[in-house]
Coordinates of C-alpha atoms and ligand atoms in Angstrom, one line a residue:
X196 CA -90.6 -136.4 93.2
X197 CA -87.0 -136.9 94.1
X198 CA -86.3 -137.0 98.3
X199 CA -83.2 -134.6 99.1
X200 CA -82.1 -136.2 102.0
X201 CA -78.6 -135.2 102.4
X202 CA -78.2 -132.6 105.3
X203 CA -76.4 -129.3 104.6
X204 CA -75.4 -127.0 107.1
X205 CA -75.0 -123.7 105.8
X206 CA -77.3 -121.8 103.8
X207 CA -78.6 -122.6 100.5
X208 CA -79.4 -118.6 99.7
X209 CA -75.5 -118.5 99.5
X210 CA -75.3 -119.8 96.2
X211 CA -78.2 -117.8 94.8
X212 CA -75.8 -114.4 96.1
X213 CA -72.6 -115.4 95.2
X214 CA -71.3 -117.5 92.2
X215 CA -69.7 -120.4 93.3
X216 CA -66.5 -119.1 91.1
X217 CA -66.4 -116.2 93.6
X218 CA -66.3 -118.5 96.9
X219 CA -63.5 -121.0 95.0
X220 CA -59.7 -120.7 96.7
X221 CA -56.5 -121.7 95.0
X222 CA -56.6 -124.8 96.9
X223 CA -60.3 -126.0 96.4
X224 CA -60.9 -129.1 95.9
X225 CA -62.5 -131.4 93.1
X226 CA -65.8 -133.3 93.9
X227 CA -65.5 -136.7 92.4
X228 CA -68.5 -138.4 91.5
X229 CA -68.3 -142.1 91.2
X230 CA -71.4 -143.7 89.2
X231 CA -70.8 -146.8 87.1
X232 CA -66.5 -146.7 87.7
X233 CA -66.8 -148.0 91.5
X234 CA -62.7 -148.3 91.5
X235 CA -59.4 -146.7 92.5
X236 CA -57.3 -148.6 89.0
X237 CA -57.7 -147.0 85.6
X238 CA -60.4 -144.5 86.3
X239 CA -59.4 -141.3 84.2
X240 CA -62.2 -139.2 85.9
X241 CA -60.2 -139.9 89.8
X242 CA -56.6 -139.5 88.0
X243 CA -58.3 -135.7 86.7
X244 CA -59.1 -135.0 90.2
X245 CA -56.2 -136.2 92.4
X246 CA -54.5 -134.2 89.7
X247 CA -56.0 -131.2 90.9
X248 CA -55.1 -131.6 94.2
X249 CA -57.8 -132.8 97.0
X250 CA -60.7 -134.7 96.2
X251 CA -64.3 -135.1 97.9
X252 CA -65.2 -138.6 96.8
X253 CA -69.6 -138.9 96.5
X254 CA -71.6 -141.4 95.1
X255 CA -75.6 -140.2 94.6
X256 CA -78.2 -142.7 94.1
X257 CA -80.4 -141.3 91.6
X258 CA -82.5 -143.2 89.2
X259 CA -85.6 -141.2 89.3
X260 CA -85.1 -140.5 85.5
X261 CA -84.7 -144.1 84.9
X262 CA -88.7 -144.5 84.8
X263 CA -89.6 -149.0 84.2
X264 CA -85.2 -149.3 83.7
X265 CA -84.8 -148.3 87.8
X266 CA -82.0 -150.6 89.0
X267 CA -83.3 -154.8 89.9
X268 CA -83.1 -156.4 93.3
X269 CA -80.2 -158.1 92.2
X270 CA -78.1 -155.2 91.0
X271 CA -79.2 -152.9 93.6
X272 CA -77.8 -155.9 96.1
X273 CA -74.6 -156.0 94.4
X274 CA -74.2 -152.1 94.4
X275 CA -74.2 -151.8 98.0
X276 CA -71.2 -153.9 98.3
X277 CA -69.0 -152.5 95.6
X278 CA -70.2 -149.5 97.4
X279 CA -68.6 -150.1 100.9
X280 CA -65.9 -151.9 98.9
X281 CA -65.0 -148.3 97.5
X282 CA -65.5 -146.7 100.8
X283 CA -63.1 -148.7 102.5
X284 CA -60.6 -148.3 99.6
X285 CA -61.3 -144.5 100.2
X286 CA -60.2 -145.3 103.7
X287 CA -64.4 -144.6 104.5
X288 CA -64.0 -141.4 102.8
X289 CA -67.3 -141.7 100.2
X290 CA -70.4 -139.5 100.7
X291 CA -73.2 -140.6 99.9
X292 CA -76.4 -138.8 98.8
X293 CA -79.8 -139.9 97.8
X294 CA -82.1 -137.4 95.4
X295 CA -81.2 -135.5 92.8
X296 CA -78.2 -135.1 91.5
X297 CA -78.3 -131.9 90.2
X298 CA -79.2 -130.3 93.3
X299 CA -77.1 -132.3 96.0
X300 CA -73.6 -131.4 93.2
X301 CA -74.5 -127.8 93.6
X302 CA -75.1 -127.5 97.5
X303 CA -72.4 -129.9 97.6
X304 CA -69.7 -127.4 95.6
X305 CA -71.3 -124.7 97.5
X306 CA -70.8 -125.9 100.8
X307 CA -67.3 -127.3 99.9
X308 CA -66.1 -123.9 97.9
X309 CA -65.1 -126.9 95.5
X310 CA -63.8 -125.7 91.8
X311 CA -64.5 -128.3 89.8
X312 CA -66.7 -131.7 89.2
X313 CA -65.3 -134.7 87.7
X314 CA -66.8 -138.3 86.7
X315 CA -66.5 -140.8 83.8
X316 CA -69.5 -140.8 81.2
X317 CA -72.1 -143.4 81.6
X318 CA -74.4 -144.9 78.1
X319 CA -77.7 -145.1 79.0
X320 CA -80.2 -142.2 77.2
X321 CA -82.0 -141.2 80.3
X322 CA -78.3 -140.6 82.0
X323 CA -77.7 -139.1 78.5
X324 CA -79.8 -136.5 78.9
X325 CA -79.4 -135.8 82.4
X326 CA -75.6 -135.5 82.6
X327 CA -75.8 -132.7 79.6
X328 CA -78.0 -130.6 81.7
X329 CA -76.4 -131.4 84.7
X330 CA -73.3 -129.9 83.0
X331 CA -74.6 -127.1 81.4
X332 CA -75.6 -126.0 85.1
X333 CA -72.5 -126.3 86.2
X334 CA -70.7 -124.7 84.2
X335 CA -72.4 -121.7 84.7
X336 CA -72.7 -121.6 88.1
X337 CA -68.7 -121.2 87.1
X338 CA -67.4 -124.6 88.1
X339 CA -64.8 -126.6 86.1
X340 CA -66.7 -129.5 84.7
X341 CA -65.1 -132.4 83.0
X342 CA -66.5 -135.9 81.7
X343 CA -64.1 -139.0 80.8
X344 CA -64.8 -142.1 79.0
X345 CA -64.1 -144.9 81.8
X346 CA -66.6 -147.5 80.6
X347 CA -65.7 -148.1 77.0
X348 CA -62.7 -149.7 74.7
X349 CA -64.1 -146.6 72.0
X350 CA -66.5 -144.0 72.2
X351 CA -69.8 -144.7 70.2
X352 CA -69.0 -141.6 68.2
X353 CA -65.8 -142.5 67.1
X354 CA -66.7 -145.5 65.3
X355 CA -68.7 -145.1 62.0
X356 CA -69.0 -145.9 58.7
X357 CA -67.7 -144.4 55.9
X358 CA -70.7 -142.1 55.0
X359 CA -71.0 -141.3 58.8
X360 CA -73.5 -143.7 59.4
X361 CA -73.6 -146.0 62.5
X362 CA -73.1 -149.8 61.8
X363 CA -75.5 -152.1 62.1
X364 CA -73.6 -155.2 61.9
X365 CA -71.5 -156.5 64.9
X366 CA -68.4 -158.2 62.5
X367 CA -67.7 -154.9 60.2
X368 CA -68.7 -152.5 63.1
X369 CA -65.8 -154.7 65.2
X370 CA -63.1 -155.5 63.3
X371 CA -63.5 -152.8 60.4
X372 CA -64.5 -149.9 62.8
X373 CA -62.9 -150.6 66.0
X374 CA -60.1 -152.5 65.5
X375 CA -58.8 -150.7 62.8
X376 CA -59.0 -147.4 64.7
X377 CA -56.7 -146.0 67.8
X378 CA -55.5 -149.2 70.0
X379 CA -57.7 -149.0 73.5
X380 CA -55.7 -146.5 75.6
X381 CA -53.8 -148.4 77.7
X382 CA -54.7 -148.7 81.7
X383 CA -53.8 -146.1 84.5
X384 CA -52.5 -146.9 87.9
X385 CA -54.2 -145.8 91.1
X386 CA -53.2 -142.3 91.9
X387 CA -50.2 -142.5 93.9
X388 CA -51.5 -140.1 96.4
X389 CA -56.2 -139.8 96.8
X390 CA -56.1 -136.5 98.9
X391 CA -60.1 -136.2 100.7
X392 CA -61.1 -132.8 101.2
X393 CA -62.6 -132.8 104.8
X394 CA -65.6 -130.8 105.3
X395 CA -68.8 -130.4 106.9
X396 CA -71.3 -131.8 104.7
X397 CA -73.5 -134.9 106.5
X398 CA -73.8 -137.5 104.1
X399 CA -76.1 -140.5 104.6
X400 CA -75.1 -143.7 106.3
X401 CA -74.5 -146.3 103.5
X402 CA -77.0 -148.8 105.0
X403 CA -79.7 -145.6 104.5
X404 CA -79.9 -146.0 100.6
X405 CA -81.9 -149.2 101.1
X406 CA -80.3 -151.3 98.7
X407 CA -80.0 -154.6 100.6
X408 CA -83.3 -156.6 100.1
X409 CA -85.7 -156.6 103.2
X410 CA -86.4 -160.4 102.6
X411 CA -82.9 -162.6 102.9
X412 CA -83.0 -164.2 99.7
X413 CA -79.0 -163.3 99.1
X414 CA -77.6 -166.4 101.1
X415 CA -76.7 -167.9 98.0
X416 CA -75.3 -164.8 96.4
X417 CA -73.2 -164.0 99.3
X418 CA -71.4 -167.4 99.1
X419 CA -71.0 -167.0 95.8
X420 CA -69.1 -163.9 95.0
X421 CA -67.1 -161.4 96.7
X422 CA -67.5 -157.9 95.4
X423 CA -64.5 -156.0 95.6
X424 CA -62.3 -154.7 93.2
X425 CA -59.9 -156.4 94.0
X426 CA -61.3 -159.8 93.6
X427 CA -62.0 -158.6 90.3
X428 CA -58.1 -158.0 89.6
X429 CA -57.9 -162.0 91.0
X430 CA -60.9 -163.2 89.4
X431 CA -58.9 -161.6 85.8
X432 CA -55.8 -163.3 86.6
X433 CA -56.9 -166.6 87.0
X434 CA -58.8 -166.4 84.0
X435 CA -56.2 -165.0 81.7
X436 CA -53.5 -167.9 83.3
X437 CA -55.4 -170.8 83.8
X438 CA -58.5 -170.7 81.3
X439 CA -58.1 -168.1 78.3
X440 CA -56.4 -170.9 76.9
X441 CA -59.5 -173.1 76.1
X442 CA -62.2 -169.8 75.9
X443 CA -63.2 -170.4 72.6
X444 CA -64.1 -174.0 73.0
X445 CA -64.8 -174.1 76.7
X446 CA -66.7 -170.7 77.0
X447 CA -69.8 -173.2 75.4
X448 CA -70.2 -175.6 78.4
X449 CA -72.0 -174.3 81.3
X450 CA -70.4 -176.3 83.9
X451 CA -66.7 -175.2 82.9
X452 CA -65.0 -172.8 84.1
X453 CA -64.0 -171.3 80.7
X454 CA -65.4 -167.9 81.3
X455 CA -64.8 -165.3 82.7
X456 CA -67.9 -164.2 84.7
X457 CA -66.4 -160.6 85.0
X458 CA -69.8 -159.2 83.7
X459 CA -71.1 -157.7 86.9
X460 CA -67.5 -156.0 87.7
X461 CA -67.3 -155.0 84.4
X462 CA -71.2 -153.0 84.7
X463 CA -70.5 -151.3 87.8
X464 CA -66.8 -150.4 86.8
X465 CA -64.9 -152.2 89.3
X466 CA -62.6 -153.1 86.6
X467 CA -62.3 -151.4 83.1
X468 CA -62.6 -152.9 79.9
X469 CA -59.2 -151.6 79.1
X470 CA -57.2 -153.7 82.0
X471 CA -59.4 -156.5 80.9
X472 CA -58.5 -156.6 77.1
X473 CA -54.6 -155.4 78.1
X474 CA -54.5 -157.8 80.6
X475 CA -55.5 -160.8 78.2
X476 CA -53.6 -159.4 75.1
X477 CA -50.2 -159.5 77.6
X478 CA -51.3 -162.8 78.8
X479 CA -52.5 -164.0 75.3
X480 CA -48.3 -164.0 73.8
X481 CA -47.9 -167.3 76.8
X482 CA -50.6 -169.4 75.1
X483 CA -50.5 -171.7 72.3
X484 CA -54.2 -170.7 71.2
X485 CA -54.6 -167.0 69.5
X486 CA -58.4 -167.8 68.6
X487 CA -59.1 -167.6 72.3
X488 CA -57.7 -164.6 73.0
X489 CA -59.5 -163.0 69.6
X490 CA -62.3 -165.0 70.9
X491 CA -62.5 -163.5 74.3
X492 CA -61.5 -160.0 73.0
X493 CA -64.2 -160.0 70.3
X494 CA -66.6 -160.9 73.3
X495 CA -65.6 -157.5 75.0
X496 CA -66.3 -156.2 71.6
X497 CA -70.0 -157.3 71.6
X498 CA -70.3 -155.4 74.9
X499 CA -69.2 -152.3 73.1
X500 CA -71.3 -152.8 70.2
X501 CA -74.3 -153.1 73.1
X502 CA -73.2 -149.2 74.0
X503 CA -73.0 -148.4 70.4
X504 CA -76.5 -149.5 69.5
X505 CA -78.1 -148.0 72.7
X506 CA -75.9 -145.0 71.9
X507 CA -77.5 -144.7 68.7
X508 CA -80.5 -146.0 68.5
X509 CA -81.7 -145.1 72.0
X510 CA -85.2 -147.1 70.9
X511 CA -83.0 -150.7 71.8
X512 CA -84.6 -151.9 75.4
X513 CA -88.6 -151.1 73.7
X514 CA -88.1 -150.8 70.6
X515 CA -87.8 -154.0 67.7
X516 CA -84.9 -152.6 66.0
X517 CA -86.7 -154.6 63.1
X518 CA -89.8 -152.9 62.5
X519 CA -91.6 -155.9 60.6
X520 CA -91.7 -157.3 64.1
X521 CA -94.2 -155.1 65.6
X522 CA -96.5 -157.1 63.4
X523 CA -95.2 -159.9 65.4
X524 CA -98.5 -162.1 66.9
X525 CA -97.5 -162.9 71.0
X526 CA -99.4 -165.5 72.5
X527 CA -102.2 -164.2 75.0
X528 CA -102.5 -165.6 78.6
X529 CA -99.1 -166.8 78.8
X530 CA -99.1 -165.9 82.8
X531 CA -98.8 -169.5 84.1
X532 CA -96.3 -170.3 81.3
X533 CA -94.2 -167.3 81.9
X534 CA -94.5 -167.9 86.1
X535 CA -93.2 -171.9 85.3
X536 CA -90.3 -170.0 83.1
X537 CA -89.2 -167.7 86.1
X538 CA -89.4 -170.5 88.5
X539 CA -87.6 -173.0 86.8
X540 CA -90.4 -175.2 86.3
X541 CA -90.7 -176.0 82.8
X542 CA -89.6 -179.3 82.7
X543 CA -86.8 -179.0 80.2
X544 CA -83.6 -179.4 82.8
X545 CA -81.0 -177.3 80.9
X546 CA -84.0 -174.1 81.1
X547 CA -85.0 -175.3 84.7
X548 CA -81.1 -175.1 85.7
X549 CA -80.6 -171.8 83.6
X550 CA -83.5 -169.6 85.6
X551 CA -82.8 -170.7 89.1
X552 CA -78.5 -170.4 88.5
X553 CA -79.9 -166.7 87.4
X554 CA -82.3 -166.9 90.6
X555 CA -80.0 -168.3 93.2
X556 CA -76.7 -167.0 91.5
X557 CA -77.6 -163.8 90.3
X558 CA -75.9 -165.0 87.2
X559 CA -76.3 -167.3 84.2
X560 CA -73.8 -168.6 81.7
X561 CA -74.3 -167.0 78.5
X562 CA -74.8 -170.7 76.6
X563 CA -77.6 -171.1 78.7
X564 CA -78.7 -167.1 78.5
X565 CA -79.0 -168.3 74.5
X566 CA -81.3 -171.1 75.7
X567 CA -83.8 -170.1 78.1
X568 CA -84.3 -166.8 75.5
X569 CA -84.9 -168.6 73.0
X570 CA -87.4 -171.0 74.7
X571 CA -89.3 -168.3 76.3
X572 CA -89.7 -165.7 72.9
X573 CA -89.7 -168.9 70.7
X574 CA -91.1 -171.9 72.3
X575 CA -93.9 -170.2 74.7
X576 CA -94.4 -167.4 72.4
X577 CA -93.8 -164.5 74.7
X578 CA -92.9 -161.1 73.9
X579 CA -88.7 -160.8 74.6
X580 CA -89.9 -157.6 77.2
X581 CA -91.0 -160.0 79.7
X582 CA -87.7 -161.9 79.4
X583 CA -85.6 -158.9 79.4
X584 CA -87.6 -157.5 82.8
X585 CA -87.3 -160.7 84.6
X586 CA -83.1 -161.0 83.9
X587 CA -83.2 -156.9 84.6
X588 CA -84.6 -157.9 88.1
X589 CA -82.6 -161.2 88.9
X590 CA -79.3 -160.5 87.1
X591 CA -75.7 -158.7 89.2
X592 CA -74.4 -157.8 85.6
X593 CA -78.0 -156.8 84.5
X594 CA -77.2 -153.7 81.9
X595 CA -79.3 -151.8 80.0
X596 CA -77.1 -152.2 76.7
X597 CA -75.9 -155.5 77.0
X598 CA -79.4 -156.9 78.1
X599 CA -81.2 -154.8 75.8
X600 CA -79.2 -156.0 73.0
X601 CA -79.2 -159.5 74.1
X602 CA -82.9 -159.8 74.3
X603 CA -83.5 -158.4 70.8
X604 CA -80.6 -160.8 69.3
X605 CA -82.8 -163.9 71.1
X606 CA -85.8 -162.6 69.4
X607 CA -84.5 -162.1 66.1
X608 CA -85.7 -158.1 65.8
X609 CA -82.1 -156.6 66.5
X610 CA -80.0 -155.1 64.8
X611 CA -77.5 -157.9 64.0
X612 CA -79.7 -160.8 65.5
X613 CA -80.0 -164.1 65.4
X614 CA -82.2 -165.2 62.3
X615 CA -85.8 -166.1 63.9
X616 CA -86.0 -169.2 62.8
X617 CA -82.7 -170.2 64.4
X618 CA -84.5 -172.3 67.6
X619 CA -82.6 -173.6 70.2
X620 CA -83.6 -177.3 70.8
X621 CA -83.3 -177.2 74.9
X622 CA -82.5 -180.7 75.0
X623 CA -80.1 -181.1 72.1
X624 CA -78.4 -178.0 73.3
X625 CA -78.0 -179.8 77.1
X626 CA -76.9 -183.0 75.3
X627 CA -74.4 -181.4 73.4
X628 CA -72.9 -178.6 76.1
X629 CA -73.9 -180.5 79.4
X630 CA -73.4 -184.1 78.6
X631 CA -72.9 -185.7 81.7
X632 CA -75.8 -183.5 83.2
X633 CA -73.5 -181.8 85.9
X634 CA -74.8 -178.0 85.3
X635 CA -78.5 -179.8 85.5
X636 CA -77.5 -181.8 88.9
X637 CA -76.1 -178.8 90.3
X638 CA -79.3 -176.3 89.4
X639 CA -82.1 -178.9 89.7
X640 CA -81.3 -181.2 92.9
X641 CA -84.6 -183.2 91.7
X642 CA -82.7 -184.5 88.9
X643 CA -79.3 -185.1 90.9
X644 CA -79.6 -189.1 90.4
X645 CA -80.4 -189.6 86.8
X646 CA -78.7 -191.3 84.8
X647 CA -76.7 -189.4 82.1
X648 CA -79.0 -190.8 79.1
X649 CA -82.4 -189.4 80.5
X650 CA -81.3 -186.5 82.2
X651 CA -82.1 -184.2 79.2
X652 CA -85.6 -185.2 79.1
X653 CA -86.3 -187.2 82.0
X654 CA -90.2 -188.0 81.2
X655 CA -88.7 -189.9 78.4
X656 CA -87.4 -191.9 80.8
X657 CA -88.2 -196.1 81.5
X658 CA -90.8 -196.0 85.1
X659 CA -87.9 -198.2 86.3
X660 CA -85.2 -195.4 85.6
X661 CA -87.1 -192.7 87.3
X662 CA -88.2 -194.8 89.9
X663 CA -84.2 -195.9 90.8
X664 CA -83.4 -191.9 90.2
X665 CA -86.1 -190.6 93.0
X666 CA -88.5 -188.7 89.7
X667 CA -91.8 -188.5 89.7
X668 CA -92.4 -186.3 85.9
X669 CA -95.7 -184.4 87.2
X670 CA -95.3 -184.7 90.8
X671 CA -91.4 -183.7 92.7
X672 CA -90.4 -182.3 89.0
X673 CA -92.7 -180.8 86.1
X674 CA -93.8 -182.2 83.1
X675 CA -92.8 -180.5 80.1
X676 CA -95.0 -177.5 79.8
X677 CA -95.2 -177.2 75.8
X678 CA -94.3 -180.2 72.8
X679 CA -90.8 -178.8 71.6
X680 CA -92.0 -179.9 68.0
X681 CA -95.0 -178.2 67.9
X682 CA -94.3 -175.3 69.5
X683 CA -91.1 -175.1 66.9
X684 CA -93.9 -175.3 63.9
X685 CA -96.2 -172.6 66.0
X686 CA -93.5 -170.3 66.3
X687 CA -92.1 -170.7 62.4
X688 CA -96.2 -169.8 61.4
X689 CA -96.2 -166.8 63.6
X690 CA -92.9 -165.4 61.9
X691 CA -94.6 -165.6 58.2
X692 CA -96.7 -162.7 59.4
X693 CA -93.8 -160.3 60.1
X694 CA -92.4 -160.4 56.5
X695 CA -95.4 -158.8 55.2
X696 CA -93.4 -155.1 55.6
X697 CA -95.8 -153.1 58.1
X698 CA -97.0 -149.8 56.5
X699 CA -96.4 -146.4 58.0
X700 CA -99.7 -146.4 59.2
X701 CA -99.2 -149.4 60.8
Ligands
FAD1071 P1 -67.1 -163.8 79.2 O1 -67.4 -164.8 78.2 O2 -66.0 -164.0 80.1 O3 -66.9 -162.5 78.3 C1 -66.1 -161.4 78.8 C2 -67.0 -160.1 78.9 O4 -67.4 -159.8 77.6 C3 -68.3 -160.2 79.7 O5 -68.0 -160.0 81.0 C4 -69.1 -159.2 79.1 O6 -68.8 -157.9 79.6 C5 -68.7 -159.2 77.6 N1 -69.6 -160.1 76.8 C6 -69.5 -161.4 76.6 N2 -70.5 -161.8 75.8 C7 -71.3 -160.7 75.6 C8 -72.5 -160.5 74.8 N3 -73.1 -161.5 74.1 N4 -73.0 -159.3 74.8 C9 -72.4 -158.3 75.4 N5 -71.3 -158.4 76.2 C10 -70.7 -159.6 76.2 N6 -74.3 -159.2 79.6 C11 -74.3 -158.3 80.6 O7 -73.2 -157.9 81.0 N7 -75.4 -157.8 81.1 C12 -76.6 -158.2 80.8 O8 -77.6 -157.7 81.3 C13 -76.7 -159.2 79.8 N8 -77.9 -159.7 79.4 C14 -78.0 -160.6 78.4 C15 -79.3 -161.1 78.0 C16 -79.3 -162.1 77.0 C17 -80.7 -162.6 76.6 C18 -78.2 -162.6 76.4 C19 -78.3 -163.7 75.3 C20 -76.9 -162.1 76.8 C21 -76.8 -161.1 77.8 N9 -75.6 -160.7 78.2 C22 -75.5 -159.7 79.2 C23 -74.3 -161.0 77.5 C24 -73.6 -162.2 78.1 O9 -74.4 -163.3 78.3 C25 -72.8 -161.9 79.4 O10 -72.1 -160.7 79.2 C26 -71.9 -163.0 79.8 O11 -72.6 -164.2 79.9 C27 -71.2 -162.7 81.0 O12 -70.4 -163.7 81.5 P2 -68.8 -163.6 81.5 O13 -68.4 -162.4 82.2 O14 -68.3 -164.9 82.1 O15 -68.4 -163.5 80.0

């Protein structure tokens, strides 16, 4: 059961007595509630409120609906910054609330005599649900309720096919269905003037929603990013000026720095899509290469299609969007093979690198997301959940669409996915998109002084070479855990079973 811990000070009976339309002056104000937008720019939901007049700015930490997709480590670490980010933007004027969500925005417009509740839509079916009902209470308790759409470039419902069917494939669904529609509106300013209601209600100390891990394994993360909207403004900026121009090529190579690596910003909404794809479309007339800027904007695309296919087939994060791969035959007792995946211990260098950048990072290049999918659902055999738990866990931009969908592309059983049979080699991948070996050397210290020829499979390696380089395959860095040959022909026999169509009773 949900823990109501936010501390009201008059009496709940009020409510049951009097409609909260009864209680509302001319001047009430508008409770804000900030969920996945955690930002002042382009937030139609905030612009609504100021609107009204004065705000009271909340943010409720409620995922008790979210049953096995309950916000990772990693994620939960990141929100508590963007968190006191906001706050201090909101000049430390956020409330925050821990519980149900329901019942803390209905105390919460009781005690306030607040008129109306505002926030921007979020995707994810369990929120689905809940929002609706949330609403319908609302409303007739007497409130002014509104929702706005400030997570997406289109709204899922907008974008269908001719006979009013969703599409299934990415290219028509993006370039027939979206781009052909209305242009993405384009951004908002901040409201020139944020008015906070003051009022009585005791909210709960940041620090008191528990989201910072007990166990210091952030160090790394800390160094690495800075999680504030406004170093997502810079972080855009310098991408659009100084490396939009080479996306399309560069975006490939782990150890450039071609991309973006907006992703976590984008999930929790410190920036919107629509400054993002503005942004690079005004920036995109200064450089000589238009496929990089269709390049990087189709990109954006695929995060909407992620919505889109959660938004309509709500199955995506379980469910093989391909039913012949229920039939699908996973390897049993994979545990030590799975562990030496999540550890980085495999003994191919471009996977090893890949899970402990996601480990240390919080992050992983999406080349290298391809890679270590692939290896695990492909190469070990194991089913794409336990990949998509373990990046739902480690990853800052971990998203139930984008994650879902990316898992079930790996695996072959989505909707628009990558043909099964299509198996990244790990070590021609690292030859071809980490030459030199300078991802590998950053990720795998181990490996730091071999030469460029061996460093994609170092047990290939002369006893000489390893010897000068510091490696001992087996002993101070694995041996590869599985034959990439054989494993290729084990996985290509396993798919034969999942053309034979499974029956309904199946
Ligand atoms: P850029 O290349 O700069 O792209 C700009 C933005 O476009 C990204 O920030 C992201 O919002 C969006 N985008 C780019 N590629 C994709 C894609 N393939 N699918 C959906 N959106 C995309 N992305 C997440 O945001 N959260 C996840 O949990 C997630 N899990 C993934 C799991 C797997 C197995 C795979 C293969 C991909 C996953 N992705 C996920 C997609 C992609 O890897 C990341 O969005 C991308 O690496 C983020 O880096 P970036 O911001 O530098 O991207």
């Amino acid at each position: 059961m949900a823990v109501y811990v936010v501390i009201l000070r008059c009496q709940k009976s009020l409510q049951r007595i009097h409609p909260i339309a009864e209680l509302q002056s001319p001047n009430a104000p508008t409770i804000m509630w900030f969920r996945q937008d955690l930002r002042l720019a382009d937030n139609p939901a905030l612009c609504a409120a100021c609107e009204r007049g004065d705000i009271i700015p909340v943010y409720i930490l409620d995922d008790d609906g979210a049953d096995s997709w309950k916000m990772g480590g990693a994620s939960r670490w990141w929100l508590h910054h963007a968190l006191a980010d906001l706050n201090n933007s909101l000049n430390q004027g956020l409330q925050f609330f821990q519980g149900d969500a329901l019942t803390i925005l209905r105390d919460l417009a009781t005690q306030t005599n607040a008129s109306a509740i505002v926030w921007n839509r979020c995707y994810e079916p369990w929120r689905i649900a809940r929002d609706a009902s949330i609403k319908s209470v609302l409303k007739d308790d007497g409130l002014d309720v509104h929702s706005f759409n400030g997570s997406l470039l289109w709204e899922p419902w907008q974008v269908l096919k001719k006979d009013s069917t969703p599409y299934k494939v990415f290219t028509p669904y993006y370039r027939r269905g979206c781009l052909s529609s209305a242009t993405p509106r384009r951004p908002t300013a901040i409201p020139a003037a944020i008015n906070i209601s003051e009022n009585s209600v005791r909210s709960l100390p940041l620090k008191d929603l528990n989201l910072l891990p007990t166990i210091s394994w952030d160090t790394q993360m800390k160094a690495r990013w800075d999680i504030t909207e406004a170093a997502a403004h810079e972080r855009l900026d310098e991408f659009v000026m100084d490396e939009l121009q080479d996306y399309r090529e560069g975006r490939n190579f782990p150890d450039k720095a071609n991309v973006s690596r907006l992703s976590p910003y984008l999930h929790f909404g410190q920036i919107s899509p629509n400054i993002a794809w503005h942004r690079a479309a005004e920036a995109g007339a200064f450089i000589t290469n238009e496929q990089s800027l269709d390049t990087f904007m189709s990109e954006l695309g695929w995060r909407e299609f992620s919505y889109y296919l959660l938004y309509h087939f709500p199955g995506l994060p379980t469910d093989n969007l391909q039913v012949r791969f229920n039939l699908f035959p996973w390897a049993d007792n994979t545990d030590a093979d799975l562990k030496a995946w999540q550890q980085g211990k495999t003994g191919y260098p471009l996977v090893d690198a890949g899970m402990r950048e996601l480990y240390s990072t919080g992050y992983m290049h999406n080349r290298v997301r391809m890679v270590v999918g692939s290896f695990l659902v492909k190469n070990l055999l194991i089913h794409w959940h336990a990949g998509e738990q373990w990046f739902w866990d480690c990853l800052v931009d971990a998203d139930l669409a984008s994650n879902s969908a990316g898992w079930q592309w790996i695996a072959g059983c989505g909707a628009d996915a990558a043909p099964f049979f299509r198996i990244f080699n790990p070590i021609t991948q690292s030859e071809k998109f980490d030459k030199q070996g300078s991802y590998i050397r950053r990720y795998v210290p181990e490996l730091a002084n071999m030469p460029e020829k061996y460093i994609h499979a170092p047990w290939l390696a002369p006893a000489e070479v390893l010897a000068a380089a510091g490696v001992q395959v087996g002993h101070n860095y694995p041996a590869p855990i599985m034959d990439i040959k054989e494993s290729r022909e084990r996985a290509l026999a396993a798919f034969a079973v999942t053309k034979i169509q499974p029956t309904k009773a199946q």
